[in-house]
């Protein structure tokens, strides 16, 4: 992991039944990216926060507060400088 990645804050908003959420988490683990998961199906306040930000579904990946909606691998790679 390079120094950029160690300083990068990654938060993944998920739900318990979302297959794309599982794919995002698996991908980040494979790339050894540390992240914090927020499960909106278990955390009503987090779900409200996500809705307030204008997001209606999951996964939403926040990379240094820049949102990536869905499992958008090219955008995740770009924001995390993964080649």
XYZ file of N, CA and C in Angstrom:
249
model
N 0.859 -1.191 0.000
C 0.000 0.000 0.000
C 0.895 1.241 0.000
N 0.601 2.179 -0.856
C 1.429 3.371 -0.886
C 0.927 4.398 0.119
N 1.674 5.459 0.328
C 1.322 6.435 1.355
C 0.014 7.154 1.043
N -0.329 7.286 -0.242
C -1.602 7.917 -0.593
C -2.766 7.093 -0.063
N -2.685 5.787 -0.218
C -3.772 4.922 0.212
C -3.910 4.901 1.728
N -2.805 5.004 2.471
C -2.903 4.948 3.916
C -3.593 6.199 4.457
N -3.556 7.295 3.731
C -4.189 8.528 4.172
C -5.603 8.677 3.609
N -5.993 7.810 2.720
C -7.290 7.897 2.075
C -8.363 7.346 2.993
N -9.450 8.083 3.127
C -10.566 7.630 3.940
C -11.630 7.040 3.016
N -11.972 5.773 3.260
C -12.948 5.071 2.444
C -14.070 4.579 3.341
N -15.290 4.979 2.996
C -16.481 4.524 3.706
C -17.404 3.897 2.670
N -17.890 2.690 2.975
C -18.766 1.977 2.056
C -20.136 1.830 2.709
N -21.139 2.454 2.116
C -22.523 2.309 2.582
C -23.113 1.087 1.893
N -23.634 0.156 2.694
C -24.126 -1.115 2.177
C -25.494 -1.432 2.773
N -26.070 -2.528 2.284
C -27.214 -3.147 2.948
C -26.931 -4.643 3.021
N -27.664 -5.333 3.858
C -27.395 -6.749 4.108
C -27.644 -7.641 2.900
N -28.543 -7.251 2.015
C -28.944 -8.126 0.912
C -28.412 -7.698 -0.452
N -27.517 -6.759 -0.492
C -27.042 -6.171 -1.754
C -25.829 -6.925 -2.305
N -25.986 -7.615 -3.450
C -24.842 -8.336 -4.021
C -23.731 -7.406 -4.530
N -24.088 -6.221 -4.993
C -23.058 -5.276 -5.449
C -22.236 -4.753 -4.277
N -22.872 -4.631 -3.124
C -22.155 -4.219 -1.910
C -21.102 -5.259 -1.548
N -21.485 -6.533 -1.630
C -20.533 -7.613 -1.346
C -19.371 -7.568 -2.341
N -19.677 -7.292 -3.602
C -18.632 -7.228 -4.629
C -17.662 -6.077 -4.365
N -18.191 -4.919 -3.974
C -17.328 -3.767 -3.666
C -16.410 -4.103 -2.497
N -16.969 -4.659 -1.439
C -16.159 -4.990 -0.254
C -15.096 -6.034 -0.598
N -15.459 -7.046 -1.372
C -14.498 -8.084 -1.775
C -13.364 -7.451 -2.594
N -13.724 -6.559 -3.529
C -12.721 -5.907 -4.366
C -11.755 -5.061 -3.529
N -12.300 -4.276 -2.616
C -11.436 -3.438 -1.776
C -10.510 -4.289 -0.914
N -11.024 -5.394 -0.390
C -10.169 -6.295 0.402
C -9.062 -6.899 -0.466
N -9.418 -7.317 -1.688
C -8.414 -7.881 -2.605
C -7.301 -6.879 -2.879
N -7.671 -5.607 -2.977
C -6.701 -4.548 -3.256
C -6.051 -4.015 -1.971
N -6.409 -4.614 -0.845
C -5.857 -4.227 0.467
C -6.127 -2.769 0.820
N -7.331 -2.345 0.483
C -7.771 -0.995 0.818
C -8.577 -1.078 2.110
N -8.176 -0.339 3.097
C -8.922 -0.309 4.351
C -10.154 0.560 4.174
N -11.279 0.096 4.730
C -12.518 0.858 4.612
C -13.374 0.615 5.841
N -14.291 1.528 6.032
C -15.287 1.394 7.098
C -16.621 1.123 6.427
N -17.288 0.077 6.873
C -18.596 -0.260 6.324
C -19.694 0.328 7.197
N -20.692 0.917 6.555
C -21.887 1.404 7.240
C -23.073 0.712 6.592
N -23.713 -0.172 7.342
C -24.842 -0.942 6.828
C -26.128 -0.169 7.107
N -26.723 0.373 6.051
C -27.904 1.231 6.219
C -29.152 0.436 6.577
N -29.136 -0.882 6.369
C -30.295 -1.676 6.772
C -30.292 -1.921 8.281
N -29.155 -1.689 8.928
C -29.050 -1.832 10.387
C -28.933 -0.497 11.105
N -28.681 0.574 10.373
C -28.429 1.885 10.979
C -29.342 2.924 10.320
N -30.470 3.175 10.962
C -31.474 4.097 10.399
C -30.907 5.504 10.225
N -30.077 5.935 11.128
C -29.493 7.281 11.024
C -28.586 7.377 9.800
N -27.824 6.334 9.543
C -26.960 6.316 8.355
C -27.803 6.321 7.083
N -28.908 5.583 7.091
C -29.809 5.569 5.932
C -30.372 6.958 5.673
N -30.754 7.661 6.732
C -31.270 9.030 6.586
C -30.181 9.961 6.066
N -28.961 9.789 6.565
C -27.845 10.618 6.114
C -27.591 10.402 4.620
N -27.635 9.166 4.187
C -27.431 8.856 2.776
C -28.539 9.480 1.927
N -29.779 9.378 2.376
C -30.916 9.966 1.651
C -30.790 11.482 1.594
N -30.339 12.091 2.679
C -30.155 13.547 2.714
C -29.116 13.986 1.692
N -28.136 13.142 1.457
C -27.102 13.453 0.460
C -27.595 13.213 -0.967
N -28.817 12.679 -1.094
C -29.407 12.489 -2.410
C -29.245 11.090 -2.986
N -28.735 10.162 -2.201
C -28.544 8.796 -2.691
C -29.737 7.948 -2.304
N -30.207 7.145 -3.246
C -31.405 6.330 -3.023
C -31.106 4.845 -2.918
N -29.869 4.460 -3.248
C -29.524 3.047 -3.217
C -28.091 2.840 -2.761
N -27.719 1.596 -2.630
C -26.369 1.226 -2.236
C -25.825 0.245 -3.258
N -24.547 0.082 -3.375
C -23.518 0.681 -2.544
C -23.194 2.125 -2.955
N -22.788 2.877 -1.962
C -22.195 4.188 -2.184
C -20.838 4.143 -1.488
N -19.804 4.409 -2.249
C -18.449 4.408 -1.703
C -17.991 5.858 -1.630
N -17.658 6.305 -0.433
C -17.104 7.653 -0.262
C -15.593 7.513 -0.143
N -14.881 8.126 -1.067
C -13.424 8.116 -1.055
C -12.992 9.553 -0.817
N -12.524 9.818 0.388
C -12.229 11.194 0.809
C -13.425 12.103 0.526
N -14.610 11.624 0.881
C -15.888 12.331 0.723
C -16.324 12.519 -0.727
N -15.663 11.873 -1.672
C -16.112 11.908 -3.074
C -16.909 10.639 -3.336
N -18.181 10.772 -3.692
C -19.029 9.590 -3.822
C -18.837 8.835 -5.132
N -18.885 7.517 -5.018
C -18.940 6.621 -6.166
C -20.191 5.775 -5.953
N -21.121 5.865 -6.887
C -22.391 5.160 -6.753
C -22.294 3.823 -7.488
N -22.670 2.757 -6.801
C -22.604 1.423 -7.392
C -21.180 0.898 -7.373
N -21.015 -0.284 -7.949
C -19.672 -0.860 -8.051
C -19.064 -0.382 -9.359
N -18.586 0.855 -9.335
C -17.974 1.492 -10.499
C -16.456 1.328 -10.372
N -15.980 0.150 -10.783
C -14.567 -0.190 -10.605
C -13.624 0.842 -11.229
N -13.860 1.333 -12.467
C -12.935 2.329 -13.031
C -12.839 3.603 -12.174
N -13.957 4.059 -11.652
C -13.930 5.283 -10.832
C -13.263 5.023 -9.484
N -13.534 3.887 -8.880
C -12.869 3.516 -7.622
C -11.358 3.448 -7.858
N -10.965 2.794 -8.935
C -9.540 2.700 -9.261
C -8.911 4.072 -9.452
N -9.625 4.953 -10.159
C -9.098 6.295 -10.409
C -8.904 7.057 -9.107
N -9.916 7.036 -8.244
C -9.834 7.806 -7.004
C -8.825 7.223 -6.001
N -8.591 5.922 -6.107
C -7.636 5.286 -5.200
C -6.267 5.053 -5.849
N -6.106 5.524 -7.088
C -4.849 5.355 -7.842
C -4.457 3.892 -7.950
N -5.432 3.038 -8.249
C -5.173 1.627 -8.455
C -4.992 1.405 -9.954
N -3.941 0.696 -10.307
C -3.696 0.392 -11.729
C -4.051 -1.031 -12.020
